[in-house]
mmCIF file of C-alpha atoms and ligand atoms in Angstrom:
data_model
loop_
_atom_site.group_PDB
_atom_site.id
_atom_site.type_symbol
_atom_site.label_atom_id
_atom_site.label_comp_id
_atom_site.label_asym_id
_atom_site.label_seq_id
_atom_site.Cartn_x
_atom_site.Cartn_y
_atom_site.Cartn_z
ATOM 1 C CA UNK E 1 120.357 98.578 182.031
ATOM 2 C CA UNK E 2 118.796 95.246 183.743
ATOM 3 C CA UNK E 3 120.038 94.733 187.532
ATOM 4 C CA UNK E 4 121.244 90.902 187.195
ATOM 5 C CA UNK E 5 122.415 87.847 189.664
ATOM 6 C CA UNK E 6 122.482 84.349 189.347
ATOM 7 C CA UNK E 7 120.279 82.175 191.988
ATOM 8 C CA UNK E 8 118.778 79.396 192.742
ATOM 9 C CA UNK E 9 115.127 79.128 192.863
ATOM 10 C CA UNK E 10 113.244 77.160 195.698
ATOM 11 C CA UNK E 11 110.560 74.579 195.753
ATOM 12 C CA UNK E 12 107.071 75.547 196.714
ATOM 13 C CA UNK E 13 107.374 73.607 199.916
ATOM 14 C CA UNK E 14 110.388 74.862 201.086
ATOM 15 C CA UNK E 15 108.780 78.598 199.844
ATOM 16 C CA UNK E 16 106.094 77.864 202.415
ATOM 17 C CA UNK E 17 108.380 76.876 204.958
ATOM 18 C CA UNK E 18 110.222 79.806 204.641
ATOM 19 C CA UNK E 19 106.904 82.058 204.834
ATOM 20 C CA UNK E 20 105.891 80.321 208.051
ATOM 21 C CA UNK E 21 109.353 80.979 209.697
ATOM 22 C CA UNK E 22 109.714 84.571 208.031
ATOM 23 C CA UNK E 23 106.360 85.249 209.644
ATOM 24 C CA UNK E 24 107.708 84.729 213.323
ATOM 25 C CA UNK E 25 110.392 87.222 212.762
ATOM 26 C CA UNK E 26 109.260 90.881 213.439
ATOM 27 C CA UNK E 27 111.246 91.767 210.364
ATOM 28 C CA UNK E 28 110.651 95.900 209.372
ATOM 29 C CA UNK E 29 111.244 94.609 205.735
ATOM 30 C CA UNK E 30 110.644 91.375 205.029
ATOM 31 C CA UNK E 31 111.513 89.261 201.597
ATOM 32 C CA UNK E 32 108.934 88.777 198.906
ATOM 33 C CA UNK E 33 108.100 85.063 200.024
ATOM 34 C CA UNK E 34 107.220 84.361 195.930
ATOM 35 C CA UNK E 35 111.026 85.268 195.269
ATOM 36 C CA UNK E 36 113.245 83.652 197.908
ATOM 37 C CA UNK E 37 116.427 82.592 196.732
ATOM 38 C CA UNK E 38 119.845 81.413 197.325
ATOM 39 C CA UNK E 39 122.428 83.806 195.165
ATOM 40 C CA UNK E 40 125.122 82.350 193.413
ATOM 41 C CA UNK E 41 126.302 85.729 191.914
ATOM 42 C CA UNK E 42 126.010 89.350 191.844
ATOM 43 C CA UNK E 43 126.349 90.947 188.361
ATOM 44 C CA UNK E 44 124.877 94.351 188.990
ATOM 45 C CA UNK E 45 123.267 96.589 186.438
ATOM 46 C CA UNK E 46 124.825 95.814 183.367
ATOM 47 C CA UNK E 47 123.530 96.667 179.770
ATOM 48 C CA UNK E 48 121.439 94.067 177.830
ATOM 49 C CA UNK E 49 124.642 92.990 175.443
ATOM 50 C CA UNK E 50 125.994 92.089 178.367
ATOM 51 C CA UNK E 51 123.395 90.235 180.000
ATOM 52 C CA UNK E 52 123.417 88.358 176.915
ATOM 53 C CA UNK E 53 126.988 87.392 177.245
ATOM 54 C CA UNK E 54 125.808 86.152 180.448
ATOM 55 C CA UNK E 55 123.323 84.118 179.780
ATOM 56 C CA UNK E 56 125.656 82.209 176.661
ATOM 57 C CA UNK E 57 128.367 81.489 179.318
ATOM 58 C CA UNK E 58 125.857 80.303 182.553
ATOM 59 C CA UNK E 59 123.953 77.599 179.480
ATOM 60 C CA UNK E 60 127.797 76.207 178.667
ATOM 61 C CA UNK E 61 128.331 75.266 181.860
ATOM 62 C CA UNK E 62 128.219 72.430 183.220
ATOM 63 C CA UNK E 63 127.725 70.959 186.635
ATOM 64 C CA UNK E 64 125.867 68.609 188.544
ATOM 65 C CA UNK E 65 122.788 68.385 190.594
ATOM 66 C CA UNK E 66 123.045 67.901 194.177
ATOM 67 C CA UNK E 67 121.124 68.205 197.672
ATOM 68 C CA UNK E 68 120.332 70.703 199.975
ATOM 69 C CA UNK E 69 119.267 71.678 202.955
ATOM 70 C CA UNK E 70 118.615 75.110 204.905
ATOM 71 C CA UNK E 71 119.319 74.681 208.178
ATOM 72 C CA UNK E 72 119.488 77.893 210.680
ATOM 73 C CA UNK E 73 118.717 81.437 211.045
ATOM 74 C CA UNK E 74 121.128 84.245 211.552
ATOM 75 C CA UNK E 75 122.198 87.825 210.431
ATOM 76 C CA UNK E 76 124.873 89.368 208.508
ATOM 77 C CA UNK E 77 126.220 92.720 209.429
ATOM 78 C CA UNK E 78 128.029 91.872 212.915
ATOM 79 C CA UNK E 79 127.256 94.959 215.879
ATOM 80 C CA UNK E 80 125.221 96.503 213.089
ATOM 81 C CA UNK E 81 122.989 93.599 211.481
ATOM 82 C CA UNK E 82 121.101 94.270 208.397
ATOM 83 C CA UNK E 83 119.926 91.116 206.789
ATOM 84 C CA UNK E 84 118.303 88.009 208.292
ATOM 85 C CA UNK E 85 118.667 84.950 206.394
ATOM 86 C CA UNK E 86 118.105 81.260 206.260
ATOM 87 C CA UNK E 87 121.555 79.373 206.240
ATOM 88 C CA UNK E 88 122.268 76.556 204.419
ATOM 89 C CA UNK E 89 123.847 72.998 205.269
ATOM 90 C CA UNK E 90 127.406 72.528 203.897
ATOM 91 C CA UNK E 91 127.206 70.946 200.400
ATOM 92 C CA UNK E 92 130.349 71.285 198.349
ATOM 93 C CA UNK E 93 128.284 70.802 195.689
ATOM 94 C CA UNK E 94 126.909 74.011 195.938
ATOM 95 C CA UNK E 95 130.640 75.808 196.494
ATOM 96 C CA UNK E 96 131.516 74.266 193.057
ATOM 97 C CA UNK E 97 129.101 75.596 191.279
ATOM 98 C CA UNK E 98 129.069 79.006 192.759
ATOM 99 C CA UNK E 99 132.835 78.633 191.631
ATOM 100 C CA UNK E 100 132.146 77.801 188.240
ATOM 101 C CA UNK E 101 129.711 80.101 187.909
ATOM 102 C CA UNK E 102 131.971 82.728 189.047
ATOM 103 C CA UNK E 103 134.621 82.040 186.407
ATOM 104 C CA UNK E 104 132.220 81.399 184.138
ATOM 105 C CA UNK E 105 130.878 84.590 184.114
ATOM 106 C CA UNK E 106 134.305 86.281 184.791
ATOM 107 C CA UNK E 107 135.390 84.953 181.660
ATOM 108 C CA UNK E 108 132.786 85.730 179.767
ATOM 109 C CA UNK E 109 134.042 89.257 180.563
ATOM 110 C CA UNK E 110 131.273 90.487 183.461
ATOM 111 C CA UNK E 111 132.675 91.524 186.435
ATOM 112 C CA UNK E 112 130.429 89.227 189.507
ATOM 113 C CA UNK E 113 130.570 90.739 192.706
ATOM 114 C CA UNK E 114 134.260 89.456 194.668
ATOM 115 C CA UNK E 115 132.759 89.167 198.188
ATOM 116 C CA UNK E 116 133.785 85.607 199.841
ATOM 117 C CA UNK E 117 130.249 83.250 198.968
ATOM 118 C CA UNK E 118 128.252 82.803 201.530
ATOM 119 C CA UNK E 119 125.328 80.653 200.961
ATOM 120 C CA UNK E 120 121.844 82.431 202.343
ATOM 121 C CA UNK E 121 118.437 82.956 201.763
ATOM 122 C CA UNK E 122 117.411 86.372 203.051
ATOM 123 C CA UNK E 123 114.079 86.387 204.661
ATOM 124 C CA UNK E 124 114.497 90.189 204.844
ATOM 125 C CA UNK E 125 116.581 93.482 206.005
ATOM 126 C CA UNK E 126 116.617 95.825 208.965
ATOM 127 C CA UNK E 127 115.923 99.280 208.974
ATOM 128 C CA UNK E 128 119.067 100.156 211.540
ATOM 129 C CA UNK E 129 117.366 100.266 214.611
ATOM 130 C CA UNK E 130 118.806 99.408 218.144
ATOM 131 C CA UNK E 131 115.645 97.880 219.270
ATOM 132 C CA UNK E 132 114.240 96.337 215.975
ATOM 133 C CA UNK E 133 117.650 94.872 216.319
ATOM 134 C CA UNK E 134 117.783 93.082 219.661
ATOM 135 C CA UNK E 135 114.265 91.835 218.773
ATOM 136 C CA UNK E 136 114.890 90.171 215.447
ATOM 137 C CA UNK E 137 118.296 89.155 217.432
ATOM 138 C CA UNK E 138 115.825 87.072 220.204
ATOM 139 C CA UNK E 139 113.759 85.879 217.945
ATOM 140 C CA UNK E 140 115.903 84.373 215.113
ATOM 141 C CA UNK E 141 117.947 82.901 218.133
ATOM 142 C CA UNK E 142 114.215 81.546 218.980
ATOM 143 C CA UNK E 143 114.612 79.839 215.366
ATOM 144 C CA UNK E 144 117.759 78.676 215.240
ATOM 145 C CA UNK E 145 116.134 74.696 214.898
ATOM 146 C CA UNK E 146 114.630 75.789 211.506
ATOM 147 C CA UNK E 147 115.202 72.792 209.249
ATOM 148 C CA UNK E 148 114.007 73.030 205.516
ATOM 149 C CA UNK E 149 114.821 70.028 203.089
ATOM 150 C CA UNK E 150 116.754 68.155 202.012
ATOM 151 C CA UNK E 151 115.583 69.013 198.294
ATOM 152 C CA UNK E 152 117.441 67.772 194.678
ATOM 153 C CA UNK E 153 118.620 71.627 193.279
ATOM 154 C CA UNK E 154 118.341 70.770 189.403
ATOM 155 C CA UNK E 155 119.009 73.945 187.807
ATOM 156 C CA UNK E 156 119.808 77.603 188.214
ATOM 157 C CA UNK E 157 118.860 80.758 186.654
ATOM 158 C CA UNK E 158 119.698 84.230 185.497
ATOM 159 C CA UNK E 159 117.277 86.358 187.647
ATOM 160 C CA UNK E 160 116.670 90.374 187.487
ATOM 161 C CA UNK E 161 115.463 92.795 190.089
ATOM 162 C CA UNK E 162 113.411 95.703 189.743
ATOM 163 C CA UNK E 163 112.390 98.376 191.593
ATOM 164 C CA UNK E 164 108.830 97.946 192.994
ATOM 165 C CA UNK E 165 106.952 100.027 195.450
ATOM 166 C CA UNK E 166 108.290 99.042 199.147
ATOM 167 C CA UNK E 167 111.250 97.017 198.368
ATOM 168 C CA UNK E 168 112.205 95.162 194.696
ATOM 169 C CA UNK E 169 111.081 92.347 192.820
ATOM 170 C CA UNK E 170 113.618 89.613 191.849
ATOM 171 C CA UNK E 171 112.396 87.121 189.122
ATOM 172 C CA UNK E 172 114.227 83.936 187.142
ATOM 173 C CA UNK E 173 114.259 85.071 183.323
ATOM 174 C CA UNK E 174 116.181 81.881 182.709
ATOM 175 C CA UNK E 175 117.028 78.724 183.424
ATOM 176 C CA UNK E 176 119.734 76.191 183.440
ATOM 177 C CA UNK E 177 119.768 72.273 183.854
ATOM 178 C CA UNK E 178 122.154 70.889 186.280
ATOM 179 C CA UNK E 179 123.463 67.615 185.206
ATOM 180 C CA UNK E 180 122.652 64.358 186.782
ATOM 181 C CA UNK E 181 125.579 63.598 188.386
ATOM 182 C CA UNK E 182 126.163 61.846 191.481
ATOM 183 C CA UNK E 183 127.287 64.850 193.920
ATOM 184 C CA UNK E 184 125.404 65.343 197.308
HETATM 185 O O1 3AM F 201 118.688 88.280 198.124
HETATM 186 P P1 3AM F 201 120.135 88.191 198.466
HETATM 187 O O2 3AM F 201 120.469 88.884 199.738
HETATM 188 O O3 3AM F 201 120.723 86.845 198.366
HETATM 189 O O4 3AM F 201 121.563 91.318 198.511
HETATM 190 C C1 3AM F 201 121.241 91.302 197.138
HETATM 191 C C2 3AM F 201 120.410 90.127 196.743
HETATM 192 O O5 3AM F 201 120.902 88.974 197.350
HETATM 193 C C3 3AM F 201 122.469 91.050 196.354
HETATM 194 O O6 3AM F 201 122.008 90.516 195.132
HETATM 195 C C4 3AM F 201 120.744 89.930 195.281
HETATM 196 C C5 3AM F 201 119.757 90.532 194.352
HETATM 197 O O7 3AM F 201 119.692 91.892 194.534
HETATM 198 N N1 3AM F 201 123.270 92.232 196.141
HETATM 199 C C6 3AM F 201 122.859 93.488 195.926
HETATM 200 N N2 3AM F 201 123.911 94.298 195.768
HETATM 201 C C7 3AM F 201 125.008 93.522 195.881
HETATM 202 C C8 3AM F 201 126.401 93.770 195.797
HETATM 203 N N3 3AM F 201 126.907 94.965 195.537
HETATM 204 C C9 3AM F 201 124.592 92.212 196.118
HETATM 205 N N4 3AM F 201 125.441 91.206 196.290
HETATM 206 C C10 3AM F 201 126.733 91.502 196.218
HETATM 207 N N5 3AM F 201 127.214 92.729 195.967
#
């Protein structure tokens, strides 16, 4: 089995950005900075056949390249938050191809994660603490300006996460060409 998703990798300058604003959060479990990512889909662990049928159906599609821009920090979770993230600036670009990808992968017979799409890049998780909390609350309200970008997103990949000591490691095992299009 081979825990799968489909993502978008991030330049090295907007890596570094990231670092320097993921080091002003006091975040109990931060993000492998080498590894940010936006997610496109969530495929779970699925055997290698099927990770095959993935990978035929995500280099037949077709889509173009576009811009983007991260613009924002906030939380998911609500009362109870649990993941801080960079957001990212509206590009319907980026909804279509999440889209495609999605049916793509649906038809292709894999079963991608049905939560509405929310484009993010999580600079890390929370432990469940009250305090931790309210301070990763005040200070990602303390980053709310962050501004990364804009940046031309030219391809996506087929990533897999492992299990590594303190966390997991997430890395691209392949990679597909957006096309040159005019969108964004
Ligand atoms: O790094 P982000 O947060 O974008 O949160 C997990 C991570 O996304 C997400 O998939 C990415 C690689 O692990 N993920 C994990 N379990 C998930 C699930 N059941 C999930 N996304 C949706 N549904």
């Amino acid at each position: 089995m081979l825990r799968c998703f489909v993502a978008i990798g991030l330049p090295a300058e907007v890596q570094t950005a990231l670092a320097r604003l993921q080091a002003a959060l006091p975040l109990p479990r931060p993000a492998a900075a080498e590894s940010f990512h936006l997610t496109l889909a969530f495929l779970g662990d699925i055997v290698e056949t099927a990770a095959d049928e993935a990978h035929l159906a995500l280099a037949a599609l077709r889509a173009p390249g576009f811009a983007l821009t991260l613009e924002g920090v906030a939380l998911f979770g609500g009362a109870k938050p649990r993941v801080v993230y960079a957001a990212v600036a509206p590009q319907p670009a980026l909804m279509a191809l999440q889209a495609k990808v999605e049916v793509a992968l649906r038809r292709a017979g894999l079963s991608p994660d049905a939560r509405r799409f929310t484009p993010h890049v999580t600079l890390g998780r929370l432990t469940g603490g009250r305090a931790e909390a309210a301070r990763v609350e005040a200070a990602a309200a303390a980053a709310a300006g962050f501004r990364a970008g804009p940046w031309r997103v030219a391809h996506f990949g087929l990533w897999r996460s492992d299990p590594a000591p303190g966390g997991r490691i997430h890395a691209e095992i392949m990679r597909y060409p957006l096309t040159a299009g005019r969108a964004g």
